[in-house]
XYZ file of N, CA and C in Angstrom:
783
model
N -4.597 -9.694 24.118
C -4.096 -10.854 23.395
C -4.477 -10.750 21.930
N -3.492 -10.814 21.050
C -3.730 -10.728 19.616
C -3.672 -12.114 18.995
N -4.629 -12.395 18.108
C -4.644 -13.685 17.441
C -4.849 -13.493 15.936
N -4.440 -14.506 15.181
C -4.675 -14.541 13.745
C -4.973 -15.977 13.368
N -6.158 -16.221 12.828
C -6.586 -17.583 12.511
C -6.495 -18.509 13.725
N -6.680 -17.925 14.909
C -6.645 -18.692 16.139
C -5.283 -18.795 16.788
N -4.211 -18.482 16.061
C -2.864 -18.513 16.631
C -2.644 -17.271 17.489
N -2.118 -17.454 18.684
C -1.866 -16.335 19.595
C -0.485 -15.765 19.327
N -0.423 -14.465 19.022
C 0.863 -13.825 18.780
C 1.632 -13.657 20.090
N 2.925 -13.889 20.028
C 3.802 -13.678 21.171
C 3.991 -12.177 21.345
N 3.575 -11.654 22.481
C 3.642 -10.202 22.701
C 5.070 -9.671 22.639
N 6.056 -10.554 22.815
C 7.444 -10.122 22.713
C 7.859 -9.909 21.262
N 7.030 -10.375 20.342
C 7.314 -10.201 18.906
C 6.202 -9.399 18.225
N 5.723 -8.394 18.937
C 4.725 -7.473 18.401
C 5.252 -6.050 18.567
N 5.201 -5.274 17.487
C 5.648 -3.885 17.530
C 4.596 -2.961 16.955
N 4.944 -1.701 16.808
C 4.022 -0.678 16.328
C 4.375 -0.266 14.908
N 3.363 -0.191 14.044
C 3.550 0.287 12.689
C 3.965 1.759 12.744
N 4.946 2.123 11.946
C 5.509 3.472 11.989
C 4.799 4.394 11.006
N 4.264 5.494 11.502
C 3.564 6.480 10.669
C 4.583 7.372 9.958
N 4.324 7.682 8.690
C 5.146 8.668 8.000
C 4.804 10.042 8.574
N 5.765 10.738 9.175
C 5.471 12.057 9.768
C 4.991 13.049 8.716
N 4.144 13.962 9.134
C 3.580 14.948 8.213
C 4.668 15.740 7.503
N 5.738 16.047 8.198
C 6.802 16.873 7.612
C 7.543 16.153 6.484
N 7.404 14.823 6.420
C 8.102 14.052 5.390
C 7.202 13.658 4.223
N 5.921 13.994 4.293
C 4.966 13.535 3.280
C 5.281 14.055 1.873
N 5.867 15.249 1.780
C 6.131 15.840 0.472
C 7.537 15.616 -0.041
N 8.344 14.844 0.665
C 9.735 14.602 0.262
C 9.809 13.289 -0.522
N 9.755 13.400 -1.848
C 9.655 12.224 -2.700
C 10.833 11.280 -2.523
N 12.041 11.790 -2.559
C 13.219 10.929 -2.415
C 13.214 10.243 -1.057
N 12.870 10.990 -0.012
C 12.835 10.408 1.322
C 11.780 9.328 1.460
N 10.609 9.536 0.836
C 9.557 8.526 0.892
C 9.977 7.252 0.163
N 10.614 7.427 -0.992
C 11.067 6.246 -1.736
C 12.121 5.476 -0.952
N 12.996 6.197 -0.288
C 14.007 5.537 0.549
C 13.357 4.843 1.739
N 12.364 5.480 2.304
C 11.653 4.879 3.440
C 10.957 3.587 3.019
N 10.352 3.596 1.828
C 9.697 2.390 1.327
C 10.711 1.278 1.108
N 11.875 1.629 0.553
C 12.930 0.615 0.357
C 13.408 0.062 1.704
N 13.478 0.926 2.687
C 13.969 0.515 4.012
C 12.950 -0.316 4.770
N 11.705 0.160 4.821
C 10.692 -0.458 5.680
C 9.771 -1.429 4.946
N 9.635 -1.267 3.638
C 8.735 -2.130 2.883
C 7.293 -1.659 2.888
N 7.000 -0.572 3.581
C 5.645 -0.023 3.640
C 5.703 1.464 3.950
N 4.624 2.158 3.625
C 4.418 3.556 4.003
C 3.052 3.651 4.654
N 3.020 4.013 5.912
C 1.755 4.174 6.627
C 1.387 5.643 6.597
N 0.374 5.981 5.767
C -0.033 7.357 5.544
C -1.382 7.605 6.217
N -1.342 8.197 7.388
C -2.586 8.482 8.104
C -3.303 9.652 7.434
N -4.618 9.544 7.338
C -5.417 10.638 6.818
C -5.170 10.994 5.367
N -4.680 10.048 4.561
C -4.447 10.345 3.150
C -5.762 10.611 2.420
N -6.805 9.892 2.828
C -8.113 10.039 2.202
C -9.055 10.823 3.112
N -10.071 11.402 2.523
C -11.109 12.098 3.282
C -11.918 11.042 4.038
N -11.965 11.140 5.351
C -12.667 10.150 6.164
C -14.146 10.065 5.801
N -14.745 11.166 5.401
C -16.156 11.146 5.030
C -16.382 10.369 3.741
N -15.424 10.434 2.814
C -15.515 9.652 1.575
C -15.432 8.163 1.905
N -14.523 7.814 2.804
C -14.366 6.418 3.213
C -15.634 5.920 3.898
N -16.131 6.692 4.833
C -17.347 6.295 5.545
C -18.541 6.209 4.593
N -18.553 7.087 3.598
C -19.637 7.055 2.629
C -19.629 5.764 1.824
N -18.445 5.305 1.450
C -18.383 4.046 0.712
C -18.748 2.876 1.622
N -18.334 2.936 2.876
C -18.711 1.877 3.828
C -20.235 1.796 3.940
N -20.901 2.940 4.039
C -22.359 2.953 4.152
C -23.018 2.436 2.878
N -22.449 2.796 1.733
C -22.957 2.284 0.455
C -22.858 0.759 0.429
N -21.709 0.217 0.832
C -21.488 -1.227 0.835
C -22.489 -1.942 1.732
N -22.613 -1.507 2.959
C -23.505 -2.197 3.889
C -24.978 -1.905 3.576
N -25.229 -0.795 2.885
C -26.590 -0.538 2.450
C -27.075 -1.574 1.445
N -26.153 -2.095 0.623
C -26.502 -3.132 -0.338
C -26.414 -4.525 0.268
N -25.325 -4.816 0.969
C -25.145 -6.182 1.490
C -26.019 -6.454 2.696
N -26.399 -5.389 3.403
C -27.231 -5.592 4.579
C -28.608 -6.124 4.247
N -29.014 -5.911 2.997
C -30.325 -6.410 2.577
C -30.260 -7.849 2.075
N -29.041 -8.396 1.994
C -28.873 -9.780 1.531
C -29.102 -10.723 2.705
N -30.146 -11.529 2.620
C -30.562 -12.338 3.765
C -29.755 -13.611 3.934
N -29.049 -14.050 2.908
C -28.294 -15.295 2.999
C -26.999 -15.174 2.201
N -26.157 -16.189 2.326
C -24.840 -16.160 1.680
C -24.922 -16.029 0.150
N -25.757 -16.810 -0.522
C -25.854 -16.656 -1.976
C -26.277 -15.252 -2.396
N -27.212 -14.671 -1.658
C -27.665 -13.315 -1.981
C -26.544 -12.302 -1.766
N -25.813 -12.478 -0.678
C -24.680 -11.592 -0.397
C -23.643 -11.661 -1.512
N -23.300 -12.878 -1.942
C -22.299 -13.048 -2.993
C -22.763 -12.410 -4.302
N -24.034 -12.527 -4.602
C -24.558 -11.938 -5.830
C -24.446 -10.418 -5.786
N -24.801 -9.830 -4.654
C -24.680 -8.381 -4.506
C -23.219 -7.956 -4.617
N -22.326 -8.684 -3.941
C -20.911 -8.325 -3.927
C -20.303 -8.389 -5.320
N -20.476 -9.534 -5.985
C -19.767 -9.761 -7.247
C -20.499 -9.249 -8.480
N -21.814 -9.052 -8.376
C -22.564 -8.555 -9.535
C -22.804 -7.049 -9.491
N -22.827 -6.475 -8.282
C -23.132 -5.054 -8.156
C -21.964 -4.220 -7.649
N -21.419 -4.609 -6.498
C -20.426 -3.744 -5.852
C -19.084 -3.781 -6.569
N -18.514 -4.959 -6.747
C -17.168 -5.064 -7.321
C -17.069 -4.423 -8.705
N -18.005 -4.696 -9.639
C -17.903 -4.070 -10.957
C -18.572 -2.698 -11.041
N -19.102 -2.219 -9.939
C -19.908 -1.000 -9.959
C -19.100 0.283 -10.061
N -19.730 1.362 -10.528
C -19.039 2.649 -10.678
C -18.626 3.278 -9.348
N -19.363 2.986 -8.279
C -19.012 3.561 -6.975
C -17.657 3.048 -6.499
N -17.435 1.739 -6.640
C -16.160 1.146 -6.221
C -15.024 1.632 -7.116
N -15.281 1.693 -8.424
C -14.269 2.176 -9.360
C -13.855 3.603 -9.022
N -14.832 4.442 -8.733
C -14.540 5.832 -8.404
C -13.776 5.945 -7.093
N -14.144 5.120 -6.119
C -13.449 5.165 -4.836
C -11.970 4.815 -5.014
N -11.677 3.781 -5.796
C -10.301 3.300 -5.940
C -9.443 4.201 -6.826
N -10.098 5.020 -7.650
C -9.361 5.924 -8.530
C -9.540 7.380 -8.124
N -10.014 7.633 -6.917
C -10.213 9.005 -6.461
C -8.896 9.769 -6.516
N -8.945 11.071 -6.759
C -7.719 11.860 -6.924
C -6.727 11.722 -5.775
N -7.210 11.586 -4.556
C -6.297 11.461 -3.415
C -5.445 10.206 -3.503
N -5.957 9.168 -4.180
C -5.197 7.929 -4.368
C -4.408 7.949 -5.673
N -5.133 8.093 -6.785
C -4.466 8.070 -8.083
C -3.440 9.182 -8.196
N -3.785 10.351 -7.693
C -2.854 11.470 -7.738
C -1.595 11.206 -6.919
N -1.772 10.563 -5.775
C -0.597 10.245 -4.957
C 0.325 9.284 -5.702
N -0.239 8.253 -6.316
C 0.588 7.291 -7.033
C 1.260 7.926 -8.250
N 0.568 8.816 -8.928
C 1.180 9.506 -10.072
C 2.397 10.304 -9.614
N 2.251 10.987 -8.493
C 3.365 11.755 -7.935
C 4.495 10.843 -7.476
N 4.160 9.787 -6.763
C 5.181 8.915 -6.188
C 5.923 8.133 -7.273
N 5.192 7.634 -8.276
C 5.810 6.838 -9.335
C 6.516 7.699 -10.370
N 6.138 8.968 -10.443
C 6.774 9.852 -11.402
C 6.280 9.667 -12.825
N 5.036 9.267 -12.980
C 4.458 9.051 -14.300
C 3.050 8.524 -14.193
N 2.474 8.178 -15.332
C 1.096 7.712 -15.370
C 0.931 6.423 -14.577
N 0.044 6.389 -13.585
C -0.154 5.176 -12.796
C -1.204 4.276 -13.447
N -1.062 2.983 -13.233
C -2.013 2.007 -13.748
C -2.633 1.274 -12.576
N -3.962 1.265 -12.520
C -4.696 0.571 -11.462
C -5.165 -0.784 -11.973
N -4.763 -1.849 -11.304
C -5.200 -3.184 -11.699
C -6.712 -3.307 -11.496
N -7.376 -3.897 -12.478
C -8.823 -4.029 -12.434
C -9.282 -4.948 -11.313
N -8.475 -5.958 -11.010
C -8.823 -6.900 -9.939
C -8.562 -6.231 -8.588
N -9.638 -5.796 -7.945
C -9.577 -5.089 -6.670
C -10.420 -5.869 -5.671
N -9.925 -5.997 -4.462
C -10.519 -6.937 -3.503
C -11.127 -6.204 -2.302
N -12.316 -6.636 -1.919
C -12.961 -6.153 -0.693
C -13.026 -7.316 0.295
N -12.592 -7.066 1.515
C -12.582 -8.125 2.529
C -13.457 -7.712 3.711
N -14.330 -8.620 4.091
C -15.238 -8.408 5.227
C -15.031 -9.532 6.228
N -14.864 -9.169 7.489
C -14.721 -10.174 8.539
C -15.654 -9.832 9.690
N -16.499 -10.777 10.047
C -17.451 -10.561 11.128
C -16.801 -10.820 12.482
N -17.316 -10.214 13.538
C -16.790 -10.477 14.874
C -16.857 -11.959 15.211
N -15.793 -12.465 15.813
C -15.781 -13.847 16.275
C -15.325 -14.864 15.258
N -15.111 -14.463 14.011
C -14.598 -15.398 13.010
C -13.092 -15.571 13.231
N -12.669 -16.775 13.578
C -11.243 -16.945 13.877
C -10.684 -18.310 13.499
N -11.383 -19.066 12.680
C -10.846 -20.348 12.249
C -9.811 -20.180 11.152
N -9.047 -21.236 10.869
C -8.038 -21.179 9.828
C -8.693 -20.786 8.506
N -8.115 -19.783 7.851
C -8.653 -19.308 6.589
C -9.585 -18.124 6.722
N -9.943 -17.758 7.952
C -10.819 -16.606 8.147
C -10.053 -15.306 7.932
N -8.972 -15.138 8.669
C -8.115 -13.965 8.496
C -7.123 -14.239 7.362
N -6.744 -13.175 6.654
C -5.747 -13.311 5.588
C -4.463 -13.878 6.166
N -3.978 -14.968 5.576
C -2.773 -15.619 6.080
C -1.523 -14.892 5.583
N -0.392 -15.207 6.177
C 0.861 -14.539 5.839
C 1.244 -14.831 4.389
N 1.582 -13.774 3.661
C 1.995 -13.907 2.265
C 2.670 -12.616 1.832
N 3.294 -12.657 0.656
C 3.716 -11.426 0.006
C 3.123 -11.442 -1.395
N 2.773 -10.271 -1.922
C 1.901 -10.190 -3.091
C 2.520 -10.702 -4.386
N 3.847 -10.692 -4.497
C 4.466 -11.085 -5.751
C 4.127 -12.516 -6.159
N 3.864 -13.398 -5.190
C 3.554 -14.784 -5.554
C 2.264 -14.875 -6.365
N 1.424 -13.847 -6.285
C 0.176 -13.826 -7.046
C 0.273 -12.971 -8.307
N 1.382 -12.263 -8.481
C 1.497 -11.256 -9.548
C 2.758 -11.450 -10.388
N 3.117 -12.673 -10.642
C 4.383 -12.924 -11.337
C 4.333 -12.640 -12.839
N 3.137 -12.340 -13.372
C 3.020 -12.093 -14.794
C 3.338 -10.668 -15.203
N 3.759 -9.839 -14.258
C 4.051 -8.439 -14.569
C 5.258 -7.937 -13.817
N 5.334 -6.635 -13.642
C 6.436 -6.010 -12.932
C 6.440 -6.394 -11.457
N 7.651 -6.553 -10.898
C 7.718 -6.809 -9.457
C 7.718 -5.499 -8.666
N 7.514 -4.384 -9.381
C 7.461 -3.076 -8.728
C 6.029 -2.613 -8.473
N 5.070 -3.510 -8.627
C 3.682 -3.163 -8.322
C 3.558 -2.850 -6.834
N 2.764 -1.850 -6.514
C 2.560 -1.445 -5.124
C 1.112 -1.687 -4.731
N 0.921 -2.184 -3.532
C -0.425 -2.427 -3.008
C -0.823 -1.311 -2.047
N -2.086 -0.942 -2.094
C -2.645 -0.004 -1.121
C -3.699 -0.742 -0.320
N -3.470 -0.850 0.998
C -4.466 -1.458 1.874
C -5.220 -0.320 2.553
N -6.562 -0.358 2.432
C -7.385 0.747 2.901
C -8.471 0.227 3.835
N -8.428 0.566 5.112
C -9.538 0.203 5.994
C -10.750 1.041 5.643
N -11.873 0.379 5.432
C -13.107 1.083 5.081
C -13.893 1.358 6.360
N -13.428 2.371 7.059
C -13.939 2.703 8.380
C -12.831 2.531 9.403
N -13.069 2.984 10.612
C -12.077 2.795 11.671
C -11.800 1.313 11.855
N -10.544 0.989 12.101
C -10.168 -0.414 12.259
C -9.112 -0.541 13.355
N -9.538 -0.491 14.626
C -8.584 -0.707 15.717
C -8.058 -2.132 15.667
N -6.998 -2.382 16.386
C -6.367 -3.708 16.395
C -7.393 -4.797 16.679
N -8.329 -4.531 17.569
C -9.315 -5.539 17.943
C -10.242 -5.924 16.788
N -10.319 -5.081 15.761
C -11.216 -5.353 14.641
C -10.547 -6.192 13.546
N -9.254 -6.461 13.717
C -8.595 -7.381 12.790
C -7.940 -6.726 11.599
N -7.197 -5.656 11.842
C -6.522 -4.963 10.749
C -5.319 -5.722 10.221
N -4.660 -5.126 9.228
C -3.489 -5.753 8.630
C -2.286 -5.590 9.551
N -1.407 -6.599 9.534
C -0.164 -6.566 10.293
C 0.983 -6.921 9.365
N 2.121 -6.269 9.553
C 3.272 -6.437 8.672
C 4.439 -7.048 9.429
N 5.152 -7.970 8.778
C 6.318 -8.595 9.394
C 7.527 -7.698 9.147
N 8.033 -7.126 10.195
C 9.052 -6.086 10.134
C 10.289 -6.530 9.350
N 10.642 -5.738 8.337
C 11.862 -5.992 7.573
C 11.830 -7.224 6.698
N 10.693 -7.857 6.561
C 10.618 -9.143 5.852
C 10.960 -9.026 4.378
N 10.710 -7.857 3.777
C 10.947 -7.704 2.336
C 12.418 -7.857 1.974
N 13.320 -7.525 2.885
C 14.748 -7.669 2.593
C 15.116 -9.134 2.401
N 14.619 -9.989 3.267
C 14.896 -11.419 3.142
C 14.194 -12.007 1.920
N 12.955 -11.594 1.688
C 12.223 -12.091 0.521
C 12.940 -11.679 -0.767
N 13.370 -10.433 -0.854
C 14.092 -9.965 -2.031
C 15.358 -10.778 -2.272
N 16.106 -11.031 -1.202
C 17.349 -11.783 -1.333
C 17.087 -13.211 -1.781
N 16.071 -13.837 -1.208
C 15.781 -15.223 -1.554
C 15.146 -15.332 -2.935
N 14.367 -14.335 -3.324
C 13.831 -14.308 -4.688
C 14.970 -14.185 -5.692
N 15.925 -13.297 -5.414
C 17.056 -13.085 -6.320
C 17.928 -14.329 -6.426
N 18.064 -15.050 -5.308
C 18.904 -16.248 -5.292
C 18.168 -17.473 -5.823
N 16.871 -17.339 -6.014
C 16.077 -18.469 -6.498
C 15.847 -19.537 -5.459
N 16.005 -19.187 -4.189
C 15.845 -20.179 -3.119
C 14.453 -20.157 -2.501
N 13.641 -19.161 -2.867
C 12.309 -19.037 -2.290
C 11.289 -19.436 -3.350
N 11.066 -20.707 -3.477
C 10.171 -21.229 -4.511
C 8.846 -21.610 -3.861
N 7.932 -20.661 -3.860
C 6.630 -20.911 -3.252
C 5.553 -20.883 -4.323
N 4.514 -21.668 -4.181
C 3.403 -21.577 -5.131
C 2.631 -20.297 -4.893
N 1.686 -20.011 -5.773
C 0.844 -18.835 -5.596
C -0.167 -19.127 -4.498
N 0.297 -19.069 -3.275
C -0.531 -19.383 -2.120
C 0.073 -18.714 -0.896
N -0.705 -18.626 0.161
C -0.203 -18.063 1.409
C 0.950 -18.893 1.948
N 1.815 -18.246 2.722
C 2.954 -18.927 3.305
C 2.532 -19.807 4.477
N 1.749 -19.212 5.383
C 1.322 -19.941 6.578
C 0.271 -19.132 7.329
N -0.528 -19.838 8.132
C -1.442 -19.173 9.065
C -0.774 -18.969 10.422
N 0.381 -19.600 10.606
C 1.085 -19.584 11.884
C 1.975 -18.345 11.977
N 1.374 -17.212 12.318
C 2.144 -15.973 12.426
C 3.198 -16.015 13.526
N 2.913 -16.589 14.699
C 3.971 -16.668 15.719
C 5.186 -17.448 15.233
N 4.951 -18.556 14.547
C 6.058 -19.359 14.048
C 6.872 -18.620 13.000
N 6.203 -17.855 12.137
C 6.907 -17.108 11.102
C 7.741 -15.985 11.710
N 7.248 -15.374 12.778
C 8.018 -14.334 13.460
C 9.321 -14.900 14.011
N 9.264 -16.108 14.544
C 10.482 -16.765 15.049
C 11.415 -17.091 13.883
N 10.863 -17.617 12.807
C 11.665 -17.989 11.645
C 12.407 -16.786 11.070
N 11.736 -15.643 11.027
C 12.342 -14.427 10.475
C 13.028 -13.568 11.537
N 12.911 -13.961 12.805
C 13.458 -13.185 13.914
C 12.991 -11.733 13.813
N 11.675 -11.570 13.675
C 11.115 -10.247 13.428
C 9.800 -10.075 14.188
N 9.388 -8.822 14.318
C 8.141 -8.496 14.991
C 7.005 -8.307 13.989
N 5.791 -8.632 14.409
C 4.594 -8.277 13.657
C 4.188 -6.875 14.090
N 4.028 -5.969 13.127
C 3.722 -4.576 13.415
C 2.223 -4.329 13.298
N 1.640 -3.708 14.300
C 0.198 -3.479 14.341
C -0.075 -2.025 14.700
N -1.317 -1.604 14.503
C -1.728 -0.264 14.913
C -3.245 -0.169 14.883
N -3.770 0.908 15.448
C -5.192 1.211 15.359
C -5.399 2.129 14.148
N -5.970 1.589 13.079
C -6.211 2.371 11.864
C -7.483 3.196 12.015
N -7.527 4.316 11.319
C -8.710 5.169 11.289
C -9.172 5.339 9.843
N -10.445 5.643 9.675
C -10.969 5.920 8.345
C -10.154 7.045 7.715
N -9.670 6.829 6.496
C -8.816 7.798 5.811
C -7.367 7.363 5.743
N -6.984 6.402 6.582
C -5.611 5.887 6.562
C -5.407 4.956 5.372
N -4.191 4.916 4.863
C -3.798 4.015 3.783
C -2.402 3.497 4.092
N -2.185 2.216 3.838
C -0.833 1.655 3.928
C -0.434 1.194 2.529
N 0.678 1.712 2.050
C 1.250 1.291 0.769
C 2.351 0.287 1.079
N 2.346 -0.879 0.416
C 3.440 -1.821 0.650
C 3.940 -2.431 -0.642
N 5.177 -2.893 -0.604
C 5.800 -3.469 -1.792
C 5.295 -4.882 -2.025
N 5.618 -5.411 -3.185
C 5.193 -6.770 -3.538
C 5.983 -7.836 -2.799
N 7.016 -7.430 -2.048
C 7.862 -8.384 -1.331
C 7.644 -8.356 0.180
N 6.776 -7.491 0.671
C 6.579 -7.319 2.110
C 5.549 -8.314 2.632
N 5.939 -9.113 3.611
C 5.040 -10.121 4.170
C 4.033 -9.448 5.101
N 2.763 -9.802 4.919
C 1.701 -9.228 5.736
C 0.603 -10.260 5.931
N -0.278 -9.979 6.857
C -1.380 -10.877 7.204
C -2.421 -10.046 7.941
N -3.504 -10.690 8.352
C -4.542 -9.978 9.100
C -4.744 -10.627 10.460
N -5.195 -9.837 11.401
C -5.531 -10.327 12.728
C -6.993 -10.754 12.763
N -7.354 -11.514 13.773
C -8.750 -11.907 13.970
C -9.564 -10.708 14.459
N -10.822 -10.693 14.081
C -11.742 -9.662 14.537
C -12.361 -10.106 15.861
N -11.895 -9.511 16.961
C -12.403 -9.865 18.285
C -13.248 -8.728 18.858
N -13.658 -7.806 17.972
C -14.488 -6.688 18.404
C -15.965 -7.056 18.267
N -16.810 -6.071 18.336
C -18.248 -6.294 18.141
C -18.729 -5.679 16.834
N -17.788 -5.176 16.022
C -18.139 -4.498 14.771
C -17.567 -5.242 13.572
N -18.168 -5.030 12.409
C -17.692 -5.647 11.184
C -16.411 -4.969 10.713
N -15.446 -5.776 10.314
C -14.203 -5.255 9.733
C -14.345 -5.277 8.221
N -14.121 -4.119 7.573
C -14.225 -4.013 6.128
C -13.002 -3.277 5.610
N -12.422 -3.797 4.528
C -11.240 -3.164 3.940
C -11.191 -3.490 2.459
N -10.349 -2.766 1.750
C -10.082 -3.091 0.356
C -8.590 -3.031 0.112
N -8.111 -3.881 -0.780
C -6.719 -3.793 -1.211
C -6.686 -3.710 -2.730
N -5.975 -2.688 -3.207
C -5.882 -2.414 -4.630
C -4.411 -2.260 -5.003
N -4.117 -2.343 -6.294
C -2.729 -2.329 -6.734
C -2.506 -1.349 -7.875
N -1.520 -0.500 -7.674
C -1.094 0.459 -8.681
C 0.346 0.153 -9.087
N 0.696 0.537 -10.305
C 2.070 0.448 -10.760
C 2.288 1.492 -11.845
N 3.537 1.661 -12.265
C 3.853 2.557 -13.364
C 3.284 1.959 -14.649
N 2.531 2.763 -15.412
C 1.793 2.249 -16.567
C 2.694 1.669 -17.651
N 3.936 2.116 -17.738
C 4.834 1.640 -18.793
C 5.530 0.327 -18.440
N 5.408 -0.124 -17.198
C 6.011 -1.402 -16.797
C 5.121 -2.568 -17.218
N 5.702 -3.782 -17.222
C 4.944 -4.987 -17.584
C 3.765 -5.166 -16.629
N 2.616 -5.529 -17.178
C 1.377 -5.661 -16.410
C 0.895 -7.104 -16.449
N 0.527 -7.645 -15.303
C 0.018 -9.012 -15.218
C -1.409 -9.047 -15.775
N -1.567 -9.700 -16.934
C -2.855 -9.725 -17.596
C -3.935 -10.455 -16.828
N -3.537 -11.357 -15.936
C -4.522 -12.116 -15.165
C -5.283 -11.235 -14.185
N -4.726 -10.065 -13.887
C -5.338 -9.167 -12.906
C -6.155 -8.060 -13.573
N -6.541 -8.277 -14.842
C -7.291 -7.254 -15.553
C -8.759 -7.621 -15.735
N -9.244 -8.472 -14.855
C -10.666 -8.783 -14.766
C -11.138 -8.446 -13.353
N -12.431 -8.204 -13.207
C -12.959 -7.918 -11.878
C -12.731 -9.130 -10.956
N -12.459 -8.806 -9.696
C -12.220 -9.859 -8.694
C -13.460 -10.697 -8.468
N -13.202 -12.000 -8.319
C -14.211 -12.945 -7.879
C -13.481 -13.977 -7.031
N -14.089 -14.436 -5.947
C -13.375 -15.371 -5.068
C -13.218 -16.765 -5.680
N -13.750 -16.967 -6.868
C -13.546 -18.235 -7.577
C -12.701 -18.031 -8.837
N -11.945 -16.951 -8.911
C -11.172 -16.690 -10.126
C -9.825 -17.406 -10.168
N -9.488 -18.116 -9.094
C -8.285 -18.932 -9.096
C -6.990 -18.177 -8.855
N -7.067 -16.913 -8.520
C -5.865 -16.120 -8.269
C -5.691 -15.859 -6.776
């Protein structure tokens, strides 16, 4: 049984995230077409798993010593988020180089980069990332910004990985173009089962492994599942775009959960 913020997903509206086959990884035109078609690219093993695990150990090595919530927040926002280790991880050649190749020019990494931690058993409203598409938070720049969601360690479905609403970007694009989708800079809903019915679409899930990366467009609806495992779920989401395109200036400061974005 899969849940998100306590809502139980209808198993009849759950599908499998599609992996980009190894033979297609080097076909630039095909990858761009696949992204336009599916709204995401699931690239297994794009990163070195040992590099990912090393950053996970670095993170928990610092936060594990924080005995209370205020101490944890201080470590997260004063040390980890602005720290050189996180910066290096997000700009590692396997990531930045891929975006340079895919975009066909100099890539720009938004300074506001987010780390999400979910403990086992957390399942109240607001615990898991609610359904949204990224453009509602990034309207000050290009709508061609791409997000990279990276599990920091293995993340099976039970640990609460990201889930994508199949084909949702096509409807979002159409409604954005028509001006009929006027949403504030906020999540759409915590009710993933209801949204699946509204869009007549499946929520796509998979068991992620350390080294996997999912690239998705700014129009693709996604959310997170509840962590029903016994292990901590840790991930980061970062955003790259073509450096010559318009850039949202609000995203050029380090992330803080009180920054209003």
